[in-house]
mmCIF file with all atom_site columns, C-alpha atoms and ligand atoms in Angstrom:
data_model
loop_
_atom_site.group_PDB
_atom_site.id
_atom_site.type_symbol
_atom_site.label_atom_id
_atom_site.label_alt_id
_atom_site.label_comp_id
_atom_site.label_asym_id
_atom_site.label_entity_id
_atom_site.label_seq_id
_atom_site.pdbx_PDB_ins_code
_atom_site.Cartn_x
_atom_site.Cartn_y
_atom_site.Cartn_z
_atom_site.occupancy
_atom_site.B_iso_or_equiv
_atom_site.pdbx_formal_charge
_atom_site.auth_seq_id
_atom_site.auth_comp_id
_atom_site.auth_asym_id
_atom_site.auth_atom_id
_atom_site.pdbx_PDB_model_num
ATOM   1   C CA . MET A 1 1   ? 130.615 290.101 94.416  1.00 66.00 ? 1   MET A CA 1
ATOM   2   C CA . THR A 1 2   ? 132.588 289.431 97.634  1.00 87.00 ? 2   THR A CA 1
ATOM   3   C CA . ALA A 1 3   ? 130.586 289.901 100.828 1.00 92.00 ? 3   ALA A CA 1
ATOM   4   C CA . PRO A 1 4   ? 131.683 292.981 102.789 1.00 95.00 ? 4   PRO A CA 1
ATOM   5   C CA . THR A 1 5   ? 133.777 292.326 105.884 1.00 98.00 ? 5   THR A CA 1
ATOM   6   C CA . VAL A 1 6   ? 133.729 295.961 107.007 1.00 98.00 ? 6   VAL A CA 1
ATOM   7   C CA . ALA A 1 7   ? 130.447 297.799 107.432 1.00 98.00 ? 7   ALA A CA 1
ATOM   8   C CA . ILE A 1 8   ? 130.883 301.563 107.327 1.00 98.00 ? 8   ILE A CA 1
ATOM   9   C CA . LEU A 1 9   ? 127.826 303.173 108.835 1.00 98.00 ? 9   LEU A CA 1
ATOM   10  C CA . MET A 1 10  ? 127.051 306.877 108.840 1.00 98.00 ? 10  MET A CA 1
ATOM   11  C CA . GLY A 1 11  ? 124.292 308.642 110.724 1.00 98.00 ? 11  GLY A CA 1
ATOM   12  C CA . SER A 1 12  ? 123.182 310.638 107.702 1.00 98.00 ? 12  SER A CA 1
ATOM   13  C CA . ARG A 1 13  ? 123.880 310.747 103.983 1.00 98.00 ? 13  ARG A CA 1
ATOM   14  C CA . SER A 1 14  ? 125.143 314.276 104.685 1.00 98.00 ? 14  SER A CA 1
ATOM   15  C CA . ASP A 1 15  ? 128.170 312.628 106.396 1.00 98.00 ? 15  ASP A CA 1
ATOM   16  C CA . GLU A 1 16  ? 129.263 310.856 103.210 1.00 98.00 ? 16  GLU A CA 1
ATOM   17  C CA . GLU A 1 17  ? 132.065 313.140 102.105 1.00 98.00 ? 17  GLU A CA 1
ATOM   18  C CA . LEU A 1 18  ? 133.781 313.051 105.504 1.00 98.00 ? 18  LEU A CA 1
ATOM   19  C CA . VAL A 1 19  ? 133.459 309.258 105.668 1.00 98.00 ? 19  VAL A CA 1
ATOM   20  C CA . ARG A 1 20  ? 134.690 308.469 102.148 1.00 98.00 ? 20  ARG A CA 1
ATOM   21  C CA . PRO A 1 21  ? 138.437 308.249 103.021 1.00 98.00 ? 21  PRO A CA 1
ATOM   22  C CA . ALA A 1 22  ? 137.643 305.147 105.103 1.00 99.00 ? 22  ALA A CA 1
ATOM   23  C CA . ALA A 1 23  ? 136.178 303.430 102.061 1.00 98.00 ? 23  ALA A CA 1
ATOM   24  C CA . GLU A 1 24  ? 139.042 304.602 99.869  1.00 98.00 ? 24  GLU A CA 1
ATOM   25  C CA . ILE A 1 25  ? 141.804 303.109 102.014 1.00 98.00 ? 25  ILE A CA 1
ATOM   26  C CA . LEU A 1 26  ? 139.853 299.865 102.400 1.00 98.00 ? 26  LEU A CA 1
ATOM   27  C CA . ALA A 1 27  ? 139.454 299.712 98.608  1.00 98.00 ? 27  ALA A CA 1
ATOM   28  C CA . LYS A 1 28  ? 143.171 300.380 98.159  1.00 98.00 ? 28  LYS A CA 1
ATOM   29  C CA . LEU A 1 29  ? 143.977 297.502 100.523 1.00 98.00 ? 29  LEU A CA 1
ATOM   30  C CA . GLY A 1 30  ? 141.503 295.182 98.806  1.00 98.00 ? 30  GLY A CA 1
ATOM   31  C CA . VAL A 1 31  ? 139.148 294.875 101.771 1.00 98.00 ? 31  VAL A CA 1
ATOM   32  C CA . PRO A 1 32  ? 135.491 294.291 100.822 1.00 98.00 ? 32  PRO A CA 1
ATOM   33  C CA . HIS A 1 33  ? 133.309 296.852 102.542 1.00 98.00 ? 33  HIS A CA 1
ATOM   34  C CA . GLN A 1 34  ? 129.956 298.552 102.303 1.00 98.00 ? 34  GLN A CA 1
ATOM   35  C CA . LEU A 1 35  ? 128.668 302.025 103.134 1.00 98.00 ? 35  LEU A CA 1
ATOM   36  C CA . ARG A 1 36  ? 125.271 302.330 104.799 1.00 98.00 ? 36  ARG A CA 1
ATOM   37  C CA . VAL A 1 37  ? 123.159 305.108 106.286 1.00 98.00 ? 37  VAL A CA 1
ATOM   38  C CA . MET A 1 38  ? 121.988 303.985 109.750 1.00 98.00 ? 38  MET A CA 1
ATOM   39  C CA . SER A 1 39  ? 120.888 306.384 112.443 1.00 98.00 ? 39  SER A CA 1
ATOM   40  C CA . ALA A 1 40  ? 120.982 305.668 116.159 1.00 98.00 ? 40  ALA A CA 1
ATOM   41  C CA . HIS A 1 41  ? 118.134 308.112 116.713 1.00 97.00 ? 41  HIS A CA 1
ATOM   42  C CA . ARG A 1 42  ? 116.117 308.196 113.478 1.00 98.00 ? 42  ARG A CA 1
ATOM   43  C CA . THR A 1 43  ? 116.170 304.461 112.683 1.00 98.00 ? 43  THR A CA 1
ATOM   44  C CA . PRO A 1 44  ? 117.051 302.771 115.984 1.00 98.00 ? 44  PRO A CA 1
ATOM   45  C CA . ALA A 1 45  ? 115.347 299.422 115.260 1.00 98.00 ? 45  ALA A CA 1
ATOM   46  C CA . ARG A 1 46  ? 116.905 299.098 111.803 1.00 98.00 ? 46  ARG A CA 1
ATOM   47  C CA . THR A 1 47  ? 120.358 299.925 113.214 1.00 98.00 ? 47  THR A CA 1
ATOM   48  C CA . ALA A 1 48  ? 119.950 297.370 116.006 1.00 98.00 ? 48  ALA A CA 1
ATOM   49  C CA . ALA A 1 49  ? 118.790 294.717 113.540 1.00 98.00 ? 49  ALA A CA 1
ATOM   50  C CA . LEU A 1 50  ? 121.838 295.229 111.337 1.00 98.00 ? 50  LEU A CA 1
ATOM   51  C CA . ALA A 1 51  ? 124.233 295.112 114.290 1.00 98.00 ? 51  ALA A CA 1
ATOM   52  C CA . SER A 1 52  ? 122.566 291.990 115.706 1.00 98.00 ? 52  SER A CA 1
ATOM   53  C CA . SER A 1 53  ? 122.756 290.051 112.438 1.00 98.00 ? 53  SER A CA 1
ATOM   54  C CA . ALA A 1 54  ? 126.147 291.336 111.252 1.00 98.00 ? 54  ALA A CA 1
ATOM   55  C CA . ARG A 1 55  ? 128.265 288.358 112.323 1.00 98.00 ? 55  ARG A CA 1
ATOM   56  C CA . GLU A 1 56  ? 126.081 285.895 110.419 1.00 98.00 ? 56  GLU A CA 1
ATOM   57  C CA . GLN A 1 57  ? 126.298 288.177 107.366 1.00 97.00 ? 57  GLN A CA 1
ATOM   58  C CA . GLY A 1 58  ? 130.097 287.950 107.367 1.00 98.00 ? 58  GLY A CA 1
ATOM   59  C CA . ILE A 1 59  ? 130.777 291.427 108.713 1.00 98.00 ? 59  ILE A CA 1
ATOM   60  C CA . ARG A 1 60  ? 133.857 291.441 110.948 1.00 98.00 ? 60  ARG A CA 1
ATOM   61  C CA . VAL A 1 61  ? 134.378 295.104 111.854 1.00 98.00 ? 61  VAL A CA 1
ATOM   62  C CA . PHE A 1 62  ? 132.122 298.145 112.092 1.00 99.00 ? 62  PHE A CA 1
ATOM   63  C CA . ILE A 1 63  ? 133.073 301.740 111.439 1.00 99.00 ? 63  ILE A CA 1
ATOM   64  C CA . CYS A 1 64  ? 130.377 304.052 112.789 1.00 99.00 ? 64  CYS A CA 1
ATOM   65  C CA . ALA A 1 65  ? 130.516 307.721 111.809 1.00 98.00 ? 65  ALA A CA 1
ATOM   66  C CA . ALA A 1 66  ? 128.284 310.430 113.216 1.00 98.00 ? 66  ALA A CA 1
ATOM   67  C CA . GLY A 1 67  ? 128.297 314.094 114.136 1.00 98.00 ? 67  GLY A CA 1
ATOM   68  C CA . GLY A 1 68  ? 126.625 316.020 116.939 1.00 98.00 ? 68  GLY A CA 1
ATOM   69  C CA . ALA A 1 69  ? 125.083 313.790 119.636 1.00 97.00 ? 69  ALA A CA 1
ATOM   70  C CA . ALA A 1 70  ? 126.933 310.901 118.020 1.00 98.00 ? 70  ALA A CA 1
ATOM   71  C CA . HIS A 1 71  ? 125.470 307.742 119.531 1.00 98.00 ? 71  HIS A CA 1
ATOM   72  C CA . LEU A 1 72  ? 125.747 305.499 116.478 1.00 98.00 ? 72  LEU A CA 1
ATOM   73  C CA . ALA A 1 73  ? 128.930 303.657 117.499 1.00 98.00 ? 73  ALA A CA 1
ATOM   74  C CA . GLY A 1 74  ? 127.613 303.022 121.001 1.00 98.00 ? 74  GLY A CA 1
ATOM   75  C CA . ALA A 1 75  ? 124.219 301.930 119.721 1.00 98.00 ? 75  ALA A CA 1
ATOM   76  C CA . VAL A 1 76  ? 125.866 299.421 117.384 1.00 98.00 ? 76  VAL A CA 1
ATOM   77  C CA . ALA A 1 77  ? 128.233 298.185 120.115 1.00 98.00 ? 77  ALA A CA 1
ATOM   78  C CA . ALA A 1 78  ? 125.188 297.535 122.298 1.00 98.00 ? 78  ALA A CA 1
ATOM   79  C CA . HIS A 1 79  ? 124.017 294.885 119.803 1.00 98.00 ? 79  HIS A CA 1
ATOM   80  C CA . THR A 1 80  ? 127.206 293.118 118.746 1.00 98.00 ? 80  THR A CA 1
ATOM   81  C CA . THR A 1 81  ? 130.543 291.925 120.109 1.00 98.00 ? 81  THR A CA 1
ATOM   82  C CA . LEU A 1 82  ? 132.239 292.585 116.757 1.00 98.00 ? 82  LEU A CA 1
ATOM   83  C CA . PRO A 1 83  ? 134.828 295.365 117.068 1.00 98.00 ? 83  PRO A CA 1
ATOM   84  C CA . VAL A 1 84  ? 133.334 298.841 116.601 1.00 99.00 ? 84  VAL A CA 1
ATOM   85  C CA . ILE A 1 85  ? 135.437 301.796 115.489 1.00 99.00 ? 85  ILE A CA 1
ATOM   86  C CA . GLY A 1 86  ? 133.857 305.144 116.317 1.00 98.00 ? 86  GLY A CA 1
ATOM   87  C CA . LEU A 1 87  ? 134.422 308.019 113.897 1.00 98.00 ? 87  LEU A CA 1
ATOM   88  C CA . PRO A 1 88  ? 133.307 311.362 115.340 1.00 98.00 ? 88  PRO A CA 1
ATOM   89  C CA . LEU A 1 89  ? 132.582 314.025 112.735 1.00 98.00 ? 89  LEU A CA 1
ATOM   90  C CA . ALA A 1 90  ? 132.842 317.815 112.926 1.00 98.00 ? 90  ALA A CA 1
ATOM   91  C CA . ARG A 1 91  ? 129.308 318.630 111.759 1.00 98.00 ? 91  ARG A CA 1
ATOM   92  C CA . THR A 1 92  ? 128.041 321.209 114.259 1.00 97.00 ? 92  THR A CA 1
ATOM   93  C CA . PRO A 1 93  ? 129.149 324.584 115.687 1.00 98.00 ? 93  PRO A CA 1
ATOM   94  C CA . LEU A 1 94  ? 130.997 322.584 118.386 1.00 98.00 ? 94  LEU A CA 1
ATOM   95  C CA . ALA A 1 95  ? 133.463 321.431 115.703 1.00 97.00 ? 95  ALA A CA 1
ATOM   96  C CA . GLY A 1 96  ? 133.306 317.735 116.535 1.00 98.00 ? 96  GLY A CA 1
ATOM   97  C CA . GLU A 1 97  ? 133.972 317.999 120.287 1.00 98.00 ? 97  GLU A CA 1
ATOM   98  C CA . ASP A 1 98  ? 130.362 316.982 120.902 1.00 98.00 ? 98  ASP A CA 1
ATOM   99  C CA . ALA A 1 99  ? 130.669 313.929 118.631 1.00 98.00 ? 99  ALA A CA 1
ATOM   100 C CA . LEU A 1 100 ? 134.072 313.004 120.062 1.00 98.00 ? 100 LEU A CA 1
ATOM   101 C CA . LEU A 1 101 ? 132.849 312.955 123.657 1.00 98.00 ? 101 LEU A CA 1
ATOM   102 C CA . ALA A 1 102 ? 129.597 311.177 122.773 1.00 98.00 ? 102 ALA A CA 1
ATOM   103 C CA . THR A 1 103 ? 131.538 308.488 120.922 1.00 98.00 ? 103 THR A CA 1
ATOM   104 C CA . VAL A 1 104 ? 134.562 307.995 123.155 1.00 98.00 ? 104 VAL A CA 1
ATOM   105 C CA . GLN A 1 105 ? 132.974 308.038 126.616 1.00 98.00 ? 105 GLN A CA 1
ATOM   106 C CA . MET A 1 106 ? 131.565 304.514 126.562 1.00 98.00 ? 106 MET A CA 1
ATOM   107 C CA . PRO A 1 107 ? 130.687 302.736 129.788 1.00 98.00 ? 107 PRO A CA 1
ATOM   108 C CA . ARG A 1 108 ? 132.876 299.948 131.157 1.00 98.00 ? 108 ARG A CA 1
ATOM   109 C CA . GLY A 1 109 ? 132.233 296.686 129.333 1.00 98.00 ? 109 GLY A CA 1
ATOM   110 C CA . MET A 1 110 ? 131.098 298.313 126.072 1.00 98.00 ? 110 MET A CA 1
ATOM   111 C CA . PRO A 1 111 ? 134.232 299.417 124.203 1.00 98.00 ? 111 PRO A CA 1
ATOM   112 C CA . VAL A 1 112 ? 134.308 301.581 121.093 1.00 98.00 ? 112 VAL A CA 1
ATOM   113 C CA . ALA A 1 113 ? 137.721 302.256 119.510 1.00 98.00 ? 113 ALA A CA 1
ATOM   114 C CA . THR A 1 114 ? 137.422 305.946 118.750 1.00 98.00 ? 114 THR A CA 1
ATOM   115 C CA . VAL A 1 115 ? 139.636 307.627 116.159 1.00 98.00 ? 115 VAL A CA 1
ATOM   116 C CA . ALA A 1 116 ? 140.276 311.362 115.760 1.00 98.00 ? 116 ALA A CA 1
ATOM   117 C CA . VAL A 1 117 ? 137.559 313.816 114.747 1.00 98.00 ? 117 VAL A CA 1
ATOM   118 C CA . ASP A 1 118 ? 137.161 313.435 110.970 1.00 98.00 ? 118 ASP A CA 1
ATOM   119 C CA . GLY A 1 119 ? 139.741 310.626 111.097 1.00 98.00 ? 119 GLY A CA 1
ATOM   120 C CA . ALA A 1 120 ? 138.089 308.503 108.412 1.00 99.00 ? 120 ALA A CA 1
ATOM   121 C CA . TYR A 1 121 ? 141.344 307.363 106.822 1.00 98.00 ? 121 TYR A CA 1
ATOM   122 C CA . ASN A 1 122 ? 142.648 306.010 110.124 1.00 98.00 ? 122 ASN A CA 1
ATOM   123 C CA . ALA A 1 123 ? 139.287 304.380 110.840 1.00 99.00 ? 123 ALA A CA 1
ATOM   124 C CA . GLY A 1 124 ? 139.559 302.464 107.573 1.00 99.00 ? 124 GLY A CA 1
ATOM   125 C CA . LEU A 1 125 ? 143.177 301.578 108.209 1.00 98.00 ? 125 LEU A CA 1
ATOM   126 C CA . LEU A 1 126 ? 142.449 300.391 111.741 1.00 98.00 ? 126 LEU A CA 1
ATOM   127 C CA . ALA A 1 127 ? 139.642 298.190 110.431 1.00 98.00 ? 127 ALA A CA 1
ATOM   128 C CA . ALA A 1 128 ? 142.108 296.683 107.938 1.00 98.00 ? 128 ALA A CA 1
ATOM   129 C CA . GLN A 1 129 ? 144.694 296.130 110.689 1.00 98.00 ? 129 GLN A CA 1
ATOM   130 C CA . ILE A 1 130 ? 142.106 294.306 112.787 1.00 98.00 ? 130 ILE A CA 1
ATOM   131 C CA . LEU A 1 131 ? 141.322 292.006 109.852 1.00 98.00 ? 131 LEU A CA 1
ATOM   132 C CA . ALA A 1 132 ? 145.041 291.559 109.163 1.00 98.00 ? 132 ALA A CA 1
ATOM   133 C CA . VAL A 1 133 ? 145.433 289.761 112.493 1.00 98.00 ? 133 VAL A CA 1
ATOM   134 C CA . ALA A 1 134 ? 144.171 286.682 110.637 1.00 97.00 ? 134 ALA A CA 1
ATOM   135 C CA . ASP A 1 135 ? 145.203 287.588 107.076 1.00 98.00 ? 135 ASP A CA 1
ATOM   136 C CA . VAL A 1 136 ? 148.928 287.590 106.279 1.00 98.00 ? 136 VAL A CA 1
ATOM   137 C CA . GLU A 1 137 ? 148.428 288.899 102.743 1.00 98.00 ? 137 GLU A CA 1
ATOM   138 C CA . LEU A 1 138 ? 146.502 291.909 103.994 1.00 98.00 ? 138 LEU A CA 1
ATOM   139 C CA . ALA A 1 139 ? 149.172 292.441 106.676 1.00 98.00 ? 139 ALA A CA 1
ATOM   140 C CA . ALA A 1 140 ? 151.810 292.491 103.919 1.00 98.00 ? 140 ALA A CA 1
ATOM   141 C CA . ARG A 1 141 ? 149.843 295.130 101.982 1.00 98.00 ? 141 ARG A CA 1
ATOM   142 C CA . ILE A 1 142 ? 149.651 297.279 105.126 1.00 98.00 ? 142 ILE A CA 1
ATOM   143 C CA . ASP A 1 143 ? 153.424 296.833 105.623 1.00 98.00 ? 143 ASP A CA 1
ATOM   144 C CA . THR A 1 144 ? 153.947 298.089 102.058 1.00 98.00 ? 144 THR A CA 1
ATOM   145 C CA . LEU A 1 145 ? 151.767 301.121 102.791 1.00 98.00 ? 145 LEU A CA 1
ATOM   146 C CA . ARG A 1 146 ? 153.919 301.905 105.836 1.00 98.00 ? 146 ARG A CA 1
ATOM   147 C CA . ALA A 1 147 ? 157.120 301.479 103.850 1.00 98.00 ? 147 ALA A CA 1
ATOM   148 C CA . ASP A 1 148 ? 155.768 303.837 101.162 1.00 98.00 ? 148 ASP A CA 1
ATOM   149 C CA . MET A 1 149 ? 154.969 306.388 103.863 1.00 98.00 ? 149 MET A CA 1
ATOM   150 C CA . ALA A 1 150 ? 158.489 306.189 105.276 1.00 98.00 ? 150 ALA A CA 1
ATOM   151 C CA . THR A 1 151 ? 159.971 306.528 101.784 1.00 98.00 ? 151 THR A CA 1
ATOM   152 C CA . LYS A 1 152 ? 157.918 309.687 101.223 1.00 98.00 ? 152 LYS A CA 1
ATOM   153 C CA . VAL A 1 153 ? 159.048 311.234 104.526 1.00 98.00 ? 153 VAL A CA 1
ATOM   154 C CA . GLU A 1 154 ? 162.670 310.490 103.660 1.00 98.00 ? 154 GLU A CA 1
ATOM   155 C CA . ALA A 1 155 ? 162.237 311.967 100.161 1.00 98.00 ? 155 ALA A CA 1
ATOM   156 C CA . ASP A 1 156 ? 160.564 315.092 101.624 1.00 98.00 ? 156 ASP A CA 1
ATOM   157 C CA . ASP A 1 157 ? 163.432 315.426 104.101 1.00 97.00 ? 157 ASP A CA 1
ATOM   158 C CA . ALA A 1 158 ? 166.032 315.107 101.363 1.00 97.00 ? 158 ALA A CA 1
ATOM   159 C CA . ALA A 1 159 ? 164.209 317.671 99.213  1.00 97.00 ? 159 ALA A CA 1
ATOM   160 C CA . LEU A 1 160 ? 163.960 320.112 102.134 1.00 96.00 ? 160 LEU A CA 1
ATOM   161 C CA . VAL A 1 161 ? 167.634 319.762 102.972 1.00 96.00 ? 161 VAL A CA 1
ATOM   162 C CA . ALA A 1 162 ? 168.525 320.217 99.304  1.00 96.00 ? 162 ALA A CA 1
ATOM   163 C CA . SER A 1 163 ? 166.381 323.339 98.926  1.00 95.00 ? 163 SER A CA 1
ATOM   164 C CA . TYR A 1 164 ? 167.808 325.112 101.991 1.00 90.00 ? 164 TYR A CA 1
ATOM   165 C CA . GLY A 1 165 ? 171.309 323.765 101.820 1.00 76.00 ? 165 GLY A CA 1
ATOM   166 C CA . ALA A 1 166 ? 173.182 321.862 104.496 1.00 64.00 ? 166 ALA A CA 1
ATOM   167 C CA . GLY A 1 167 ? 173.556 323.673 107.811 1.00 64.00 ? 167 GLY A CA 1
ATOM   168 C CA . ALA A 1 168 ? 170.738 326.162 107.197 1.00 59.00 ? 168 ALA A CA 1
ATOM   169 C CA . THR A 1 169 ? 167.169 325.963 108.432 1.00 59.00 ? 169 THR A CA 1
ATOM   170 C CA . PRO A 1 170 ? 164.106 327.934 107.435 1.00 58.00 ? 170 PRO A CA 1
ATOM   171 C CA . GLY A 1 171 ? 163.947 331.209 109.368 1.00 56.00 ? 171 GLY A CA 1
ATOM   172 C CA . GLY A 1 172 ? 167.715 331.638 109.391 1.00 51.00 ? 172 GLY A CA 1
ATOM   173 C CA . ARG A 1 173 ? 168.303 330.211 112.863 1.00 51.00 ? 173 ARG A CA 1
ATOM   174 C CA . GLY A 1 174 ? 170.411 327.304 111.637 1.00 45.00 ? 174 GLY A CA 1
HETATM 175 C C1 . RP5 B 2 .   ? 124.013 313.001 112.920 1.00 91.85 ? 1   RP5 B C1 1
HETATM 176 O O1 . RP5 B 2 .   ? 123.490 314.283 112.733 1.00 91.85 ? 1   RP5 B O1 1
HETATM 177 C C2 . RP5 B 2 .   ? 124.551 312.608 111.582 1.00 91.85 ? 1   RP5 B C2 1
HETATM 178 O O2 . RP5 B 2 .   ? 125.568 311.653 111.708 1.00 91.85 ? 1   RP5 B O2 1
HETATM 179 C C3 . RP5 B 2 .   ? 125.047 313.901 111.027 1.00 91.85 ? 1   RP5 B C3 1
HETATM 180 O O3 . RP5 B 2 .   ? 126.431 314.092 111.311 1.00 91.85 ? 1   RP5 B O3 1
HETATM 181 C C4 . RP5 B 2 .   ? 124.251 314.958 111.765 1.00 91.85 ? 1   RP5 B C4 1
HETATM 182 C C5 . RP5 B 2 .   ? 123.359 315.782 110.856 1.00 91.85 ? 1   RP5 B C5 1
HETATM 183 O O4 . RP5 B 2 .   ? 122.509 314.954 110.092 1.00 91.85 ? 1   RP5 B O4 1
HETATM 184 P P1 . RP5 B 2 .   ? 121.502 315.573 109.027 1.00 91.85 ? 1   RP5 B P1 1
HETATM 185 O O5 . RP5 B 2 .   ? 120.589 316.494 109.776 1.00 91.85 ? 1   RP5 B O5 1
HETATM 186 O O6 . RP5 B 2 .   ? 122.333 316.318 108.008 1.00 91.85 ? 1   RP5 B O6 1
HETATM 187 O O7 . RP5 B 2 .   ? 120.776 314.401 108.410 1.00 91.85 ? 1   RP5 B O7 1
HETATM 188 O O8 . RP5 B 2 .   ? 123.072 312.098 113.338 1.00 91.85 ? 1   RP5 B O8 1
#
């Protein structure tokens, strides 16, 4: 089995469903990755040990997902200079605003690249793009993904125009 280059950490197993799109896009792009449960608060020493030894293990990028007082990304960044992508999750009555602020407001010198609340897909894609800096084949697969996206938008546009007819827009204001 190929050693994972992206470590996807989540603060609790209860985060798994929201985090899964990150693993799915990495799998689609052929990027070896692993999912782990690591808590900044409940298992601080274990989390620090993983972050400290990650480079020697072949990990190149972290994705750290957490909800609430989401300190996982910052706690990992404190123990490694590998790039850390923060993924705030909407898991509390504050709908992810708590996790977003806890993840994004890092002190100077300790960056965490924070994606949108529940933005697991983009977290996975960003991790792939970071790896693609030194991997032309992966970069080509990401280019194909972009081209597919553009093709879909164009097809949706054509279908919309066809269904309403030229010169008309939904709502009758055309
Ligand atoms: C955070 O607390 C986790 O990342 C999760 O989003 C939230 C709730 O965790 P559980 O109480 O469900 O384990 O640390």
